[in-house]
Amino acid sequence: MPFNLSEQPPRAAKHPSTQQVHGETLIDDYAWLKDNAYPDVQDETILSYLKAENRYFKAVMQPLDGLKKTLFNELKGRISDEDRSVPQRDGAFVYQWAFAPRADYRHWTRWPEGKPDQAAVLVDEVARAEGHENYSLGGLSISFDDQLMAIGEDFNGSERYQISLTNLVTGDALEDTISGVRGQVYWDAASQGFFYVVLDENHRPYQVRYHRIGTAVADDPLIFAEQDPGFYVGIGMSQDRAYLILSVGDHRTSEVRLIKLTDPLSEPTLIAERRTGVDYSVDHGGGYLYILINDTHRNFRLVQTTVDALDAAHWREIESPSERRYLRGVSAFKHWLVVSERRDGLDQIYIRAHDDTPAGHTIAFPEDSYSAGLASNPEYDVAALRLSYTSMITPPTVFEYSISGQALRVLKVLPIPSGYDKTQYKTERLMAPARDGTLVPISIVYHRDFNKHAGAPLHLYGYGAYGFGMSPSFSSARLSLLDRGFAFAIAHIRGGDELGYGWYHDGKLMKRWNTFSDFIDCADFLIEAGYATRGDISISGGSAGGTLMGVALNVGQDRWKAVIAHVPFVDVLNTMLDESLPLTPMEWPEWGNPIEDPAAFALIKSYSPYENTKAAAFPPLLITGGLSDPRVTYWEPAKWTAKLRDVTTGDAPIVMKMEMSAGHQGKSGRYRALEDTSEEYAFLLGAHGLDDA
């Protein structure tokens, strides 16, 4: 393998820590890597160890620097240097973002409708990011009178945003600044103030407050506070802009309140009290309140009522679910109701009038396998919709859909300056039989010269958690693998929601093993079908998908050529046992509570990658982490790396790259992110022995 293995890797010291849980003794040799002052990590011993890991990573990868540069130039060549969004009207103004040449970040502009020559810059992200290694614009919100702007910015990847305001008439920055909050705000109807969400010390969104412009932030009135540490708070706005939508939920139960934007300090109106296992969302438009709820079927139904008739006795079911029809979202425009759904696992957009006259219709898309959904549609009274569309071989596309004419018009296809011919590639949707007989979808793409049964390399990606389905979408970066002979596959395993909400429930809590076995079974199916060779499959996943990578390494490692685990959630048992950690109580409905439930403890202990790491000759492993990551704390990948390296019986590289100034999303900036991807692909090609390809 073309890695530099001449240097000795860092060896983390062992300082055993023990705890008793349900009559069992747990021993953790590397618990000391957790800095109790997190997120303000200052322990020099820990920092020195992480820096040593980064130095070792660079040393191991040094022979691949040339390949990395080649890949970076390929990836960069597929990005339009001056990419820009399709202009979007919202009221009296038209909005657009754009990249300047060679810029990592966008600038946002607007102009009065019909007067593009009067375009004015709202936010210059390049200037805002200057002096910061990490930058993210988490929200941009314009007041209803078009005179004030609030933006939310994260300068270190911690996902704790700072809200600042600008007077768009004078261009002056206001003194009002709010820190430690979510990045998006919502204005009241009079443009006198806005709502925002506060994070607690454990990063849980738990309060909604209202800030009136020009008043002291310390005096901002509390609108709502969620006391249950397992629930989090979020806010949004109804499509007709009449209500703030205040949502509370965990991973199985939700509760929604409405606040009139004309009366921001009024008592929130509760739609339906929380009931364990009942999840719902709402929108308001056309004079009706719409509730998407799973009270009678796990794939949700859609009911119609009014704000003054909230009792369930007044609800009228207007769209019914089935095992094949999974209702996922609703947007209530002035004359039209738009329902986002999946039918037989395929994205669909269904449009109907509020009174269903004329009868509704489903938008017809041009391919058999694709991903589609509503794009930005800020206005209420629309005759056409903006849609986003992509497939494994079709670059991201923005459509305009004429509702009355039932016709699609292309507004933008993501440009690939170096050239792209989709006829050179093929995609398929396969169905792999799981060990319990369930058919698991696989999306696969490859160059048209790819030959089955010819021993070509295959890369398999998986996630399988939180009901987040993985779309069969396009990646311009992925072409660098396909053009070198790879097939690329996505395993749509249980735990996501690709085949309905039941698909999600069949991969969570006590059914978590379905997620892991589905992934292994998909790999075996691809081997048997000739798309791959045993031992020549590389795999990757991140966060909860990193859990998947850890389990796959422990129980199916003879299949893998290389493993890439991004910010992997691999210390599952210890994390779920520590309710003082960020977000842990909020995660119990997804993973189980091993503190109170012996069965949950036993199940998590059976698969948690860190606890189940045993001596073996591991394939090449690339593990990433972020020091300021609030979702998967940095010590999880650090502890796992230390343990893997301690017990390996082989000589393949086990490397960790810890971003010292980034969080869960890794490096910010479009070109800086390409550096990570080119490094990852160089690692894959090196592991496959294709570093000269």
mmCIF file of C-alpha atoms in Angstrom, residues 109-271:
data_model
loop_
_atom_site.group_PDB
_atom_site.id
_atom_site.type_symbol
_atom_site.label_atom_id
_atom_site.label_comp_id
_atom_site.label_asym_id
_atom_site.label_seq_id
_atom_site.Cartn_x
_atom_site.Cartn_y
_atom_site.Cartn_z
ATOM 1 C CA THR A 109 -27.684 40.553 -2.679
ATOM 2 C CA ARG A 110 -31.125 41.957 -3.376
ATOM 3 C CA TRP A 111 -32.651 44.503 -5.717
ATOM 4 C CA PRO A 112 -36.092 46.054 -6.246
ATOM 5 C CA GLU A 113 -38.112 43.913 -8.642
ATOM 6 C CA GLY A 114 -37.344 44.914 -12.230
ATOM 7 C CA LYS A 115 -34.254 46.919 -11.242
ATOM 8 C CA PRO A 116 -31.264 44.550 -11.123
ATOM 9 C CA ASP A 117 -28.966 47.520 -11.696
ATOM 10 C CA GLN A 118 -29.821 48.595 -8.118
ATOM 11 C CA ALA A 119 -28.520 45.389 -6.539
ATOM 12 C CA ALA A 120 -27.148 45.884 -3.026
ATOM 13 C CA VAL A 121 -25.043 43.478 -0.985
ATOM 14 C CA LEU A 122 -26.815 42.187 2.108
ATOM 15 C CA VAL A 123 -24.085 39.928 3.488
ATOM 16 C CA ASP A 124 -20.531 39.429 2.276
ATOM 17 C CA GLU A 125 -19.592 36.097 3.837
ATOM 18 C CA VAL A 126 -15.994 36.414 2.662
ATOM 19 C CA ALA A 127 -15.541 39.603 4.662
ATOM 20 C CA ARG A 128 -17.450 38.206 7.639
ATOM 21 C CA ALA A 129 -15.308 35.043 7.656
ATOM 22 C CA GLU A 130 -11.999 36.899 7.541
ATOM 23 C CA GLY A 131 -9.799 35.989 10.487
ATOM 24 C CA HIS A 132 -11.831 32.878 11.326
ATOM 25 C CA GLU A 133 -10.784 29.329 10.458
ATOM 26 C CA ASN A 134 -14.429 28.290 10.413
ATOM 27 C CA TYR A 135 -17.497 30.271 9.373
ATOM 28 C CA SER A 136 -21.154 29.443 8.819
ATOM 29 C CA LEU A 137 -24.081 31.718 8.032
ATOM 30 C CA GLY A 138 -26.897 29.927 9.807
ATOM 31 C CA GLY A 139 -29.730 32.286 8.977
ATOM 32 C CA LEU A 140 -30.651 35.462 7.112
ATOM 33 C CA SER A 141 -34.033 37.002 7.843
ATOM 34 C CA ILE A 142 -35.516 40.233 6.476
ATOM 35 C CA SER A 143 -38.223 42.081 8.406
ATOM 36 C CA PHE A 144 -41.662 42.349 6.825
ATOM 37 C CA ASP A 145 -41.161 46.050 6.108
ATOM 38 C CA ASP A 146 -37.902 45.192 4.272
ATOM 39 C CA GLN A 147 -35.898 47.618 6.421
ATOM 40 C CA LEU A 148 -34.088 45.365 8.907
ATOM 41 C CA MET A 149 -31.971 42.251 8.544
ATOM 42 C CA ALA A 150 -30.984 39.683 11.160
ATOM 43 C CA ILE A 151 -28.224 37.162 10.510
ATOM 44 C CA GLY A 152 -26.978 34.230 12.580
ATOM 45 C CA GLU A 153 -23.282 33.353 12.411
ATOM 46 C CA ASP A 154 -21.126 30.546 13.804
ATOM 47 C CA PHE A 155 -17.405 31.292 13.901
ATOM 48 C CA ASN A 156 -16.002 28.025 15.285
ATOM 49 C CA GLY A 157 -18.227 25.120 14.225
ATOM 50 C CA SER A 158 -19.866 24.810 17.644
ATOM 51 C CA GLU A 159 -23.339 25.497 16.170
ATOM 52 C CA ARG A 160 -23.852 28.228 18.774
ATOM 53 C CA TYR A 161 -24.787 31.234 16.724
ATOM 54 C CA GLN A 162 -24.532 34.961 17.245
ATOM 55 C CA ILE A 163 -27.439 37.092 16.022
ATOM 56 C CA SER A 164 -26.635 40.566 14.716
ATOM 57 C CA LEU A 165 -28.792 43.182 12.997
ATOM 58 C CA THR A 166 -28.433 45.734 10.221
ATOM 59 C CA ASN A 167 -30.598 48.679 9.190
ATOM 60 C CA LEU A 168 -30.910 48.139 5.441
ATOM 61 C CA VAL A 169 -31.997 51.718 4.805
ATOM 62 C CA THR A 170 -28.952 53.335 6.407
ATOM 63 C CA GLY A 171 -26.559 50.402 6.209
ATOM 64 C CA ASP A 172 -25.766 50.783 9.903
ATOM 65 C CA ALA A 173 -25.203 47.864 12.237
ATOM 66 C CA LEU A 174 -27.509 47.896 15.264
ATOM 67 C CA GLU A 175 -26.264 47.354 18.787
ATOM 68 C CA ASP A 176 -28.636 44.445 19.347
ATOM 69 C CA THR A 177 -26.516 41.266 19.520
ATOM 70 C CA ILE A 178 -27.566 37.887 20.922
ATOM 71 C CA SER A 179 -25.182 34.955 21.467
ATOM 72 C CA GLY A 180 -25.539 31.261 22.285
ATOM 73 C CA VAL A 181 -28.650 30.725 20.159
ATOM 74 C CA ARG A 182 -29.855 28.992 17.007
ATOM 75 C CA GLY A 183 -29.061 30.826 13.797
ATOM 76 C CA GLN A 184 -32.536 31.564 12.405
ATOM 77 C CA VAL A 185 -35.010 34.187 13.651
ATOM 78 C CA TYR A 186 -38.601 35.053 12.699
ATOM 79 C CA TRP A 187 -39.966 38.598 12.680
ATOM 80 C CA ASP A 188 -43.269 39.816 14.045
ATOM 81 C CA ALA A 189 -45.773 41.289 11.593
ATOM 82 C CA ALA A 190 -44.981 44.886 12.597
ATOM 83 C CA SER A 191 -41.209 44.415 12.094
ATOM 84 C CA GLN A 192 -40.607 45.644 15.631
ATOM 85 C CA GLY A 193 -38.907 42.484 16.911
ATOM 86 C CA PHE A 194 -38.261 38.807 16.344
ATOM 87 C CA PHE A 195 -38.400 35.373 17.947
ATOM 88 C CA TYR A 196 -35.299 33.252 18.551
ATOM 89 C CA VAL A 197 -34.319 29.957 20.213
ATOM 90 C CA VAL A 198 -31.875 29.766 23.149
ATOM 91 C CA LEU A 199 -29.495 26.845 23.750
ATOM 92 C CA ASP A 200 -28.778 25.559 27.241
ATOM 93 C CA GLU A 201 -25.337 24.577 28.519
ATOM 94 C CA ASN A 202 -25.789 21.110 26.996
ATOM 95 C CA HIS A 203 -26.574 22.586 23.581
ATOM 96 C CA ARG A 204 -30.278 21.739 23.872
ATOM 97 C CA PRO A 205 -32.629 24.241 22.194
ATOM 98 C CA TYR A 206 -34.958 24.810 25.126
ATOM 99 C CA GLN A 207 -36.347 28.359 25.169
ATOM 100 C CA VAL A 208 -38.100 30.691 22.765
ATOM 101 C CA ARG A 209 -37.676 34.384 23.480
ATOM 102 C CA TYR A 210 -38.814 37.578 21.795
ATOM 103 C CA HIS A 211 -36.491 40.522 21.213
ATOM 104 C CA ARG A 212 -37.873 43.981 20.547
ATOM 105 C CA ILE A 213 -35.447 46.134 18.570
ATOM 106 C CA GLY A 214 -33.567 48.633 20.710
ATOM 107 C CA THR A 215 -34.269 46.970 24.052
ATOM 108 C CA ALA A 216 -31.824 45.147 26.338
ATOM 109 C CA VAL A 217 -31.394 41.474 25.431
ATOM 110 C CA ALA A 218 -31.386 40.630 29.147
ATOM 111 C CA ASP A 219 -34.995 41.848 29.281
ATOM 112 C CA ASP A 220 -36.247 39.741 26.358
ATOM 113 C CA PRO A 221 -39.512 38.129 27.461
ATOM 114 C CA LEU A 222 -39.677 34.355 27.688
ATOM 115 C CA ILE A 223 -42.301 33.013 25.297
ATOM 116 C CA PHE A 224 -41.859 29.315 26.014
ATOM 117 C CA ALA A 225 -39.502 27.037 27.945
ATOM 118 C CA GLU A 226 -39.334 23.247 27.669
ATOM 119 C CA GLN A 227 -38.516 21.643 31.005
ATOM 120 C CA ASP A 228 -38.102 18.032 29.893
ATOM 121 C CA PRO A 229 -34.373 17.535 29.104
ATOM 122 C CA GLY A 230 -35.294 14.945 26.491
ATOM 123 C CA PHE A 231 -37.242 17.430 24.345
ATOM 124 C CA TYR A 232 -35.974 20.225 22.132
ATOM 125 C CA VAL A 233 -37.614 23.373 20.783
ATOM 126 C CA GLY A 234 -37.728 24.740 17.237
ATOM 127 C CA ILE A 235 -39.512 27.579 15.469
ATOM 128 C CA GLY A 236 -40.751 28.272 11.966
ATOM 129 C CA MET A 237 -43.362 30.309 10.162
ATOM 130 C CA SER A 238 -46.592 29.336 8.446
ATOM 131 C CA GLN A 239 -46.670 29.667 4.668
ATOM 132 C CA ASP A 240 -49.218 32.492 4.900
ATOM 133 C CA ARG A 241 -46.928 34.308 7.379
ATOM 134 C CA ALA A 242 -49.733 34.646 9.880
ATOM 135 C CA TYR A 243 -48.252 32.462 12.638
ATOM 136 C CA LEU A 244 -45.032 31.535 14.321
ATOM 137 C CA ILE A 245 -44.936 27.736 14.550
ATOM 138 C CA LEU A 246 -43.360 26.665 17.847
ATOM 139 C CA SER A 247 -42.508 22.964 17.877
ATOM 140 C CA VAL A 248 -41.378 20.732 20.725
ATOM 141 C CA GLY A 249 -40.246 17.161 20.197
ATOM 142 C CA ASP A 250 -37.889 14.263 20.668
ATOM 143 C CA HIS A 251 -37.355 11.451 18.177
ATOM 144 C CA ARG A 252 -40.857 9.989 18.535
ATOM 145 C CA THR A 253 -43.198 12.582 20.068
ATOM 146 C CA SER A 254 -44.028 16.177 19.177
ATOM 147 C CA GLU A 255 -46.196 19.094 20.231
ATOM 148 C CA VAL A 256 -46.947 22.317 18.317
ATOM 149 C CA ARG A 257 -48.097 25.785 19.341
ATOM 150 C CA LEU A 258 -49.058 28.801 17.235
ATOM 151 C CA ILE A 259 -48.435 32.474 17.990
ATOM 152 C CA LYS A 260 -50.033 35.234 15.955
ATOM 153 C CA LEU A 261 -47.301 37.334 14.397
ATOM 154 C CA THR A 262 -49.570 40.361 14.803
ATOM 155 C CA ASP A 263 -49.555 39.773 18.579
ATOM 156 C CA PRO A 264 -46.107 38.377 19.441
ATOM 157 C CA LEU A 265 -46.588 38.373 23.221
ATOM 158 C CA SER A 266 -49.924 36.570 23.120
ATOM 159 C CA GLU A 267 -50.383 33.193 24.762
ATOM 160 C CA PRO A 268 -49.270 30.392 22.392
ATOM 161 C CA THR A 269 -52.127 28.230 21.117
ATOM 162 C CA LEU A 270 -51.554 24.512 21.662
ATOM 163 C CA ILE A 271 -52.662 22.388 18.710
#
